[in-house]
PDB file of C-alpha atoms in Angstrom:
ATOM      1  CA  UNK A   1       4.653 -13.844  24.083  1.00  0.00           C
ATOM      2  CA  UNK A   2       1.497 -13.298  26.229  1.00  0.00           C
ATOM      3  CA  UNK A   3       0.087 -10.326  24.416  1.00  0.00           C
ATOM      4  CA  UNK A   4      -2.167 -11.244  21.391  1.00  0.00           C
ATOM      5  CA  UNK A   5      -0.397 -11.470  18.073  1.00  0.00           C
ATOM      6  CA  UNK A   6      -1.540 -11.011  14.451  1.00  0.00           C
ATOM      7  CA  UNK A   7       0.000 -12.604  11.370  1.00  0.00           C
ATOM      8  CA  UNK A   8       0.958  -9.905   9.246  1.00  0.00           C
ATOM      9  CA  UNK A   9       2.736 -11.638   6.448  1.00  0.00           C
ATOM     10  CA  UNK A  10       6.429 -11.353   4.824  1.00  0.00           C
ATOM     11  CA  UNK A  11       8.251  -7.892   4.511  1.00  0.00           C
ATOM     12  CA  UNK A  12       9.461  -7.948   0.981  1.00  0.00           C
ATOM     13  CA  UNK A  13      10.769  -4.575  -0.018  1.00  0.00           C
ATOM     14  CA  UNK A  14       8.955  -4.459  -3.125  1.00  0.00           C
ATOM     15  CA  UNK A  15       5.966  -1.926  -3.003  1.00  0.00           C
ATOM     16  CA  UNK A  16       3.642  -3.319  -5.593  1.00  0.00           C
ATOM     17  CA  UNK A  17       3.944  -6.840  -4.542  1.00  0.00           C
ATOM     18  CA  UNK A  18       3.768  -6.049  -0.773  1.00  0.00           C
ATOM     19  CA  UNK A  19       0.673  -4.111  -1.082  1.00  0.00           C
ATOM     20  CA  UNK A  20      -1.006  -6.613  -3.295  1.00  0.00           C
ATOM     21  CA  UNK A  21      -0.084  -9.717  -1.934  1.00  0.00           C
ATOM     22  CA  UNK A  22       1.023  -9.490   1.883  1.00  0.00           C
ATOM     23  CA  UNK A  23       0.208  -6.740   3.799  1.00  0.00           C
ATOM     24  CA  UNK A  24      -3.640  -6.379   2.598  1.00  0.00           C
ATOM     25  CA  UNK A  25      -4.369  -9.116   5.801  1.00  0.00           C
ATOM     26  CA  UNK A  26      -3.840  -6.961   8.325  1.00  0.00           C
ATOM     27  CA  UNK A  27      -6.854  -4.479   8.312  1.00  0.00           C
ATOM     28  CA  UNK A  28      -9.456  -7.271   9.037  1.00  0.00           C
ATOM     29  CA  UNK A  29      -6.913  -8.958  11.549  1.00  0.00           C
ATOM     30  CA  UNK A  30      -6.734  -5.407  13.356  1.00  0.00           C
ATOM     31  CA  UNK A  31     -10.348  -4.752  13.032  1.00  0.00           C
ATOM     32  CA  UNK A  32     -10.772  -7.601  15.215  1.00  0.00           C
ATOM     33  CA  UNK A  33      -7.964  -7.259  17.453  1.00  0.00           C
ATOM     34  CA  UNK A  34      -7.042  -3.626  17.625  1.00  0.00           C
ATOM     35  CA  UNK A  35      -4.536  -4.379  21.033  1.00  0.00           C
ATOM     36  CA  UNK A  36      -2.352  -6.985  19.304  1.00  0.00           C
ATOM     37  CA  UNK A  37       1.433  -6.691  18.196  1.00  0.00           C
ATOM     38  CA  UNK A  38       1.587  -7.335  14.311  1.00  0.00           C
ATOM     39  CA  UNK A  39       4.425 -10.255  13.503  1.00  0.00           C
ATOM     40  CA  UNK A  40       5.853 -10.225  10.063  1.00  0.00           C
ATOM     41  CA  UNK A  41       8.969 -11.677   8.369  1.00  0.00           C
ATOM     42  CA  UNK A  42      12.051 -10.314   7.032  1.00  0.00           C
ATOM     43  CA  UNK A  43      14.027 -11.314   4.145  1.00  0.00           C
ATOM     44  CA  UNK A  44      16.991 -13.448   5.099  1.00  0.00           C
ATOM     45  CA  UNK A  45      20.117 -11.255   5.960  1.00  0.00           C
ATOM     46  CA  UNK A  46      17.773  -8.028   6.684  1.00  0.00           C
ATOM     47  CA  UNK A  47      16.880  -6.246  10.093  1.00  0.00           C
ATOM     48  CA  UNK A  48      14.471  -3.723  10.899  1.00  0.00           C
ATOM     49  CA  UNK A  49      16.780  -1.130  10.227  1.00  0.00           C
ATOM     50  CA  UNK A  50      16.863  -2.207   6.846  1.00  0.00           C
ATOM     51  CA  UNK A  51      12.919  -1.470   6.568  1.00  0.00           C
ATOM     52  CA  UNK A  52      12.560   1.349   4.191  1.00  0.00           C
ATOM     53  CA  UNK A  53      10.777   4.658   4.783  1.00  0.00           C
ATOM     54  CA  UNK A  54       7.768   3.729   2.730  1.00  0.00           C
ATOM     55  CA  UNK A  55       7.288   0.845   4.022  1.00  0.00           C
ATOM     56  CA  UNK A  56       6.941   2.312   7.296  1.00  0.00           C
ATOM     57  CA  UNK A  57       4.333   4.484   5.834  1.00  0.00           C
ATOM     58  CA  UNK A  58       2.507   1.617   4.454  1.00  0.00           C
ATOM     59  CA  UNK A  59       2.289   0.029   7.649  1.00  0.00           C
ATOM     60  CA  UNK A  60       1.113   2.877   9.513  1.00  0.00           C
ATOM     61  CA  UNK A  61      -1.725   3.488   6.796  1.00  0.00           C
ATOM     62  CA  UNK A  62      -3.036   0.293   8.090  1.00  0.00           C
ATOM     63  CA  UNK A  63      -2.582   1.544  11.730  1.00  0.00           C
ATOM     64  CA  UNK A  64       0.284  -0.643  12.619  1.00  0.00           C
ATOM     65  CA  UNK A  65       2.808   1.646  15.016  1.00  0.00           C
ATOM     66  CA  UNK A  66       6.529   0.852  14.881  1.00  0.00           C
ATOM     67  CA  UNK A  67       6.345  -0.121  18.275  1.00  0.00           C
ATOM     68  CA  UNK A  68       3.557  -2.708  17.747  1.00  0.00           C
ATOM     69  CA  UNK A  69       5.590  -4.094  14.844  1.00  0.00           C
ATOM     70  CA  UNK A  70       7.278  -8.111  15.600  1.00  0.00           C
ATOM     71  CA  UNK A  71       9.944  -8.113  13.215  1.00  0.00           C
ATOM     72  CA  UNK A  72      10.580 -12.032  13.100  1.00  0.00           C
ATOM     73  CA  UNK A  73      13.966 -13.504  12.289  1.00  0.00           C
ATOM     74  CA  UNK A  74      13.887 -16.604  14.344  1.00  0.00           C
ATOM     75  CA  UNK A  75      11.125 -18.943  15.444  1.00  0.00           C
ATOM     76  CA  UNK A  76       8.590 -17.256  18.615  1.00  0.00           C
ATOM     77  CA  UNK A  77       5.903 -18.670  20.586  1.00  0.00           C
ATOM     78  CA  UNK A  78       2.358 -16.575  21.036  1.00  0.00           C
ATOM     79  CA  UNK A  79       0.280 -17.804  23.154  1.00  0.00           C
ATOM     80  CA  UNK A  80      -2.778 -15.824  20.827  1.00  0.00           C
ATOM     81  CA  UNK A  81      -2.155 -16.106  17.075  1.00  0.00           C
ATOM     82  CA  UNK A  82      -4.579 -14.483  14.888  1.00  0.00           C
ATOM     83  CA  UNK A  83      -4.311 -14.830  11.125  1.00  0.00           C
ATOM     84  CA  UNK A  84      -6.808 -12.872   8.799  1.00  0.00           C
ATOM     85  CA  UNK A  85      -7.827 -13.759   5.525  1.00  0.00           C
ATOM     86  CA  UNK A  86      -5.577 -12.829   2.617  1.00  0.00           C
ATOM     87  CA  UNK A  87      -8.747 -10.376   0.793  1.00  0.00           C
ATOM     88  CA  UNK A  88      -6.552  -9.416  -2.192  1.00  0.00           C
ATOM     89  CA  UNK A  89      -3.919 -11.459  -4.339  1.00  0.00           C
ATOM     90  CA  UNK A  90      -2.764 -11.157  -8.038  1.00  0.00           C
ATOM     91  CA  UNK A  91      -5.121 -13.287 -10.034  1.00  0.00           C
ATOM     92  CA  UNK A  92      -8.794 -12.730 -11.405  1.00  0.00           C
ATOM     93  CA  UNK A  93     -10.517 -12.441  -7.978  1.00  0.00           C
ATOM     94  CA  UNK A  94     -12.011  -9.350  -7.163  1.00  0.00           C
ATOM     95  CA  UNK A  95     -11.614  -8.361  -3.505  1.00  0.00           C
ATOM     96  CA  UNK A  96     -14.780  -9.009  -1.004  1.00  0.00           C
ATOM     97  CA  UNK A  97     -16.864  -6.222  -0.210  1.00  0.00           C
ATOM     98  CA  UNK A  98     -16.255  -6.513   3.509  1.00  0.00           C
ATOM     99  CA  UNK A  99     -12.583  -5.277   2.540  1.00  0.00           C
ATOM    100  CA  UNK A 100     -13.447  -2.949   0.478  1.00  0.00           C
ATOM    101  CA  UNK A 101     -15.376  -1.118   3.552  1.00  0.00           C
ATOM    102  CA  UNK A 102     -12.602  -1.670   5.762  1.00  0.00           C
ATOM    103  CA  UNK A 103     -10.389   0.277   3.209  1.00  0.00           C
ATOM    104  CA  UNK A 104     -12.947   2.923   2.417  1.00  0.00           C
ATOM    105  CA  UNK A 105     -12.414   3.534   6.045  1.00  0.00           C
ATOM    106  CA  UNK A 106      -8.568   4.157   6.153  1.00  0.00           C
ATOM    107  CA  UNK A 107      -8.486   7.699   4.410  1.00  0.00           C
ATOM    108  CA  UNK A 108     -10.933   8.825   7.162  1.00  0.00           C
ATOM    109  CA  UNK A 109      -9.109   7.214  10.061  1.00  0.00           C
ATOM    110  CA  UNK A 110      -5.670   8.516   8.507  1.00  0.00           C
ATOM    111  CA  UNK A 111      -7.122  12.130   7.948  1.00  0.00           C
ATOM    112  CA  UNK A 112      -6.582  11.913   4.126  1.00  0.00           C
ATOM    113  CA  UNK A 113      -6.822  15.138   2.501  1.00  0.00           C
ATOM    114  CA  UNK A 114      -7.290  14.447  -1.343  1.00  0.00           C
ATOM    115  CA  UNK A 115      -5.895  16.940  -3.571  1.00  0.00           C
ATOM    116  CA  UNK A 116      -8.931  17.245  -6.371  1.00  0.00           C
ATOM    117  CA  UNK A 117      -7.957  17.236  -9.795  1.00  0.00           C
ATOM    118  CA  UNK A 118      -9.055  16.353 -13.197  1.00  0.00           C
ATOM    119  CA  UNK A 119      -6.474  13.830 -14.308  1.00  0.00           C
ATOM    120  CA  UNK A 120      -3.204  12.717 -12.510  1.00  0.00           C
ATOM    121  CA  UNK A 121      -0.608  11.003 -14.538  1.00  0.00           C
ATOM    122  CA  UNK A 122       1.740   8.509 -12.516  1.00  0.00           C
ATOM    123  CA  UNK A 123       5.026   8.510 -14.533  1.00  0.00           C
ATOM    124  CA  UNK A 124       7.927   6.111 -14.492  1.00  0.00           C
ATOM    125  CA  UNK A 125      10.049   8.379 -16.113  1.00  0.00           C
ATOM    126  CA  UNK A 126      13.445   7.907 -14.834  1.00  0.00           C
ATOM    127  CA  UNK A 127      13.262   4.204 -14.144  1.00  0.00           C
ATOM    128  CA  UNK A 128      14.976   3.252 -16.840  1.00  0.00           C
ATOM    129  CA  UNK A 129      18.155   4.766 -15.736  1.00  0.00           C
ATOM    130  CA  UNK A 130      17.674   2.897 -12.398  1.00  0.00           C
ATOM    131  CA  UNK A 131      17.662  -0.463 -14.845  1.00  0.00           C
ATOM    132  CA  UNK A 132      13.455  -0.678 -14.131  1.00  0.00           C
ATOM    133  CA  UNK A 133      11.405  -0.792 -16.905  1.00  0.00           C
ATOM    134  CA  UNK A 134       9.761   2.217 -18.524  1.00  0.00           C
ATOM    135  CA  UNK A 135       8.435   3.813 -21.810  1.00  0.00           C
ATOM    136  CA  UNK A 136      10.132   5.278 -25.102  1.00  0.00           C
ATOM    137  CA  UNK A 137       8.994   8.745 -25.172  1.00  0.00           C
ATOM    138  CA  UNK A 138       7.411   8.893 -21.697  1.00  0.00           C
ATOM    139  CA  UNK A 139       9.303  12.681 -21.061  1.00  0.00           C
ATOM    140  CA  UNK A 140       7.443  13.966 -24.185  1.00  0.00           C
ATOM    141  CA  UNK A 141       4.502  12.294 -22.884  1.00  0.00           C
ATOM    142  CA  UNK A 142       4.852  14.221 -19.601  1.00  0.00           C
ATOM    143  CA  UNK A 143       5.487  17.550 -21.061  1.00  0.00           C
ATOM    144  CA  UNK A 144       1.854  17.174 -22.987  1.00  0.00           C
ATOM    145  CA  UNK A 145       0.413  15.952 -20.300  1.00  0.00           C
ATOM    146  CA  UNK A 146       1.804  19.074 -17.749  1.00  0.00           C
ATOM    147  CA  UNK A 147       0.584  21.636 -20.811  1.00  0.00           C
ATOM    148  CA  UNK A 148      -2.655  20.123 -20.947  1.00  0.00           C
ATOM    149  CA  UNK A 149      -3.587  20.534 -16.933  1.00  0.00           C
ATOM    150  CA  UNK A 150      -2.600  17.267 -15.812  1.00  0.00           C
ATOM    151  CA  UNK A 151      -1.099  17.004 -12.400  1.00  0.00           C
ATOM    152  CA  UNK A 152       2.093  14.481 -13.105  1.00  0.00           C
ATOM    153  CA  UNK A 153       3.707  12.618 -10.234  1.00  0.00           C
ATOM    154  CA  UNK A 154       6.454  10.529  -9.684  1.00  0.00           C
ATOM    155  CA  UNK A 155       5.715   8.171  -6.858  1.00  0.00           C
ATOM    156  CA  UNK A 156       9.694   7.395  -6.530  1.00  0.00           C
ATOM    157  CA  UNK A 157      10.084  11.009  -5.210  1.00  0.00           C
ATOM    158  CA  UNK A 158       6.728  11.257  -2.956  1.00  0.00           C
ATOM    159  CA  UNK A 159       5.722   9.975   0.329  1.00  0.00           C
ATOM    160  CA  UNK A 160       3.177   7.751   0.366  1.00  0.00           C
ATOM    161  CA  UNK A 161       0.870   9.870   1.844  1.00  0.00           C
ATOM    162  CA  UNK A 162       1.079  12.653  -0.908  1.00  0.00           C
ATOM    163  CA  UNK A 163       0.757  10.104  -3.332  1.00  0.00           C
ATOM    164  CA  UNK A 164      -2.428   9.008  -2.002  1.00  0.00           C
ATOM    165  CA  UNK A 165      -3.885  12.544  -1.427  1.00  0.00           C
ATOM    166  CA  UNK A 166      -3.199  12.689  -5.310  1.00  0.00           C
ATOM    167  CA  UNK A 167      -4.417   9.233  -6.155  1.00  0.00           C
ATOM    168  CA  UNK A 168      -7.916  10.030  -4.036  1.00  0.00           C
ATOM    169  CA  UNK A 169      -8.498  13.483  -5.570  1.00  0.00           C
ATOM    170  CA  UNK A 170      -8.397  12.546  -8.984  1.00  0.00           C
ATOM    171  CA  UNK A 171     -11.014  12.217 -11.042  1.00  0.00           C
ATOM    172  CA  UNK A 172      -9.242  10.212 -13.869  1.00  0.00           C
ATOM    173  CA  UNK A 173      -6.178   8.506 -12.886  1.00  0.00           C
ATOM    174  CA  UNK A 174      -3.627   7.381 -15.547  1.00  0.00           C
ATOM    175  CA  UNK A 175      -0.554   5.010 -14.626  1.00  0.00           C
ATOM    176  CA  UNK A 176       2.251   4.233 -16.856  1.00  0.00           C
ATOM    177  CA  UNK A 177       2.135   0.751 -15.059  1.00  0.00           C
ATOM    178  CA  UNK A 178       4.698  -0.407 -12.406  1.00  0.00           C
ATOM    179  CA  UNK A 179       4.192  -0.901  -8.967  1.00  0.00           C
ATOM    180  CA  UNK A 180       2.576   2.357  -8.289  1.00  0.00           C
ATOM    181  CA  UNK A 181      -0.468   0.851  -9.319  1.00  0.00           C
ATOM    182  CA  UNK A 182      -1.136  -1.139  -6.229  1.00  0.00           C
ATOM    183  CA  UNK A 183      -0.662   1.882  -4.014  1.00  0.00           C
ATOM    184  CA  UNK A 184      -4.082   3.146  -5.434  1.00  0.00           C
ATOM    185  CA  UNK A 185      -5.365  -0.418  -3.478  1.00  0.00           C
ATOM    186  CA  UNK A 186      -4.619   1.225  -0.344  1.00  0.00           C
ATOM    187  CA  UNK A 187      -8.014   3.203  -0.904  1.00  0.00           C
ATOM    188  CA  UNK A 188     -10.911   1.186  -1.345  1.00  0.00           C
ATOM    189  CA  UNK A 189     -13.995   2.474  -3.468  1.00  0.00           C
ATOM    190  CA  UNK A 190     -13.502   5.874  -5.122  1.00  0.00           C
ATOM    191  CA  UNK A 191     -15.607   7.225  -8.190  1.00  0.00           C
ATOM    192  CA  UNK A 192     -13.039   7.556 -10.793  1.00  0.00           C
ATOM    193  CA  UNK A 193     -11.780   6.175 -13.954  1.00  0.00           C
ATOM    194  CA  UNK A 194      -8.263   4.504 -13.702  1.00  0.00           C
ATOM    195  CA  UNK A 195      -6.358   3.953 -16.598  1.00  0.00           C
ATOM    196  CA  UNK A 196      -3.212   1.859 -17.051  1.00  0.00           C
TER     197      UNK A 196
END
């Protein structure tokens, strides 16, 4: 391929790991090469049509249009390949300030409209029925928080943009664990309290 290419990472179909460990190298690479295509690998046996909507939303948040995505399932050649650093990963090391500076710009670049709310609770209610982890009695907690005026959101039922608008507008953001926690990493610095 003669056009410049950025290495975007592995597209695993798991929201939390993708946000925390794989796609975060894209913002810095695109900052330096805004004209480049973004190459990613797909899981074995998967094709572009298998990419879930939330994953397209995450790529769009970083500035990757579908037309610029190169889903690699076989070896390719690129005349120019750019590999940005992976600034965030699971572990004890905080992200560098330059990366947070880039993330701080994404809400503006994406024209995000935060929903001002004192408390947002991000539930996992309904996840045990899907075979995923959850919390006993969370339904009672959700009802009590709703009565107390908290905004309760279920990230499994909201598009990524709506989740980010709720997160960005929250003074206190409370997660019931799970992968949705990593959605907050897409926003950069905000003056808010985060509880898990």
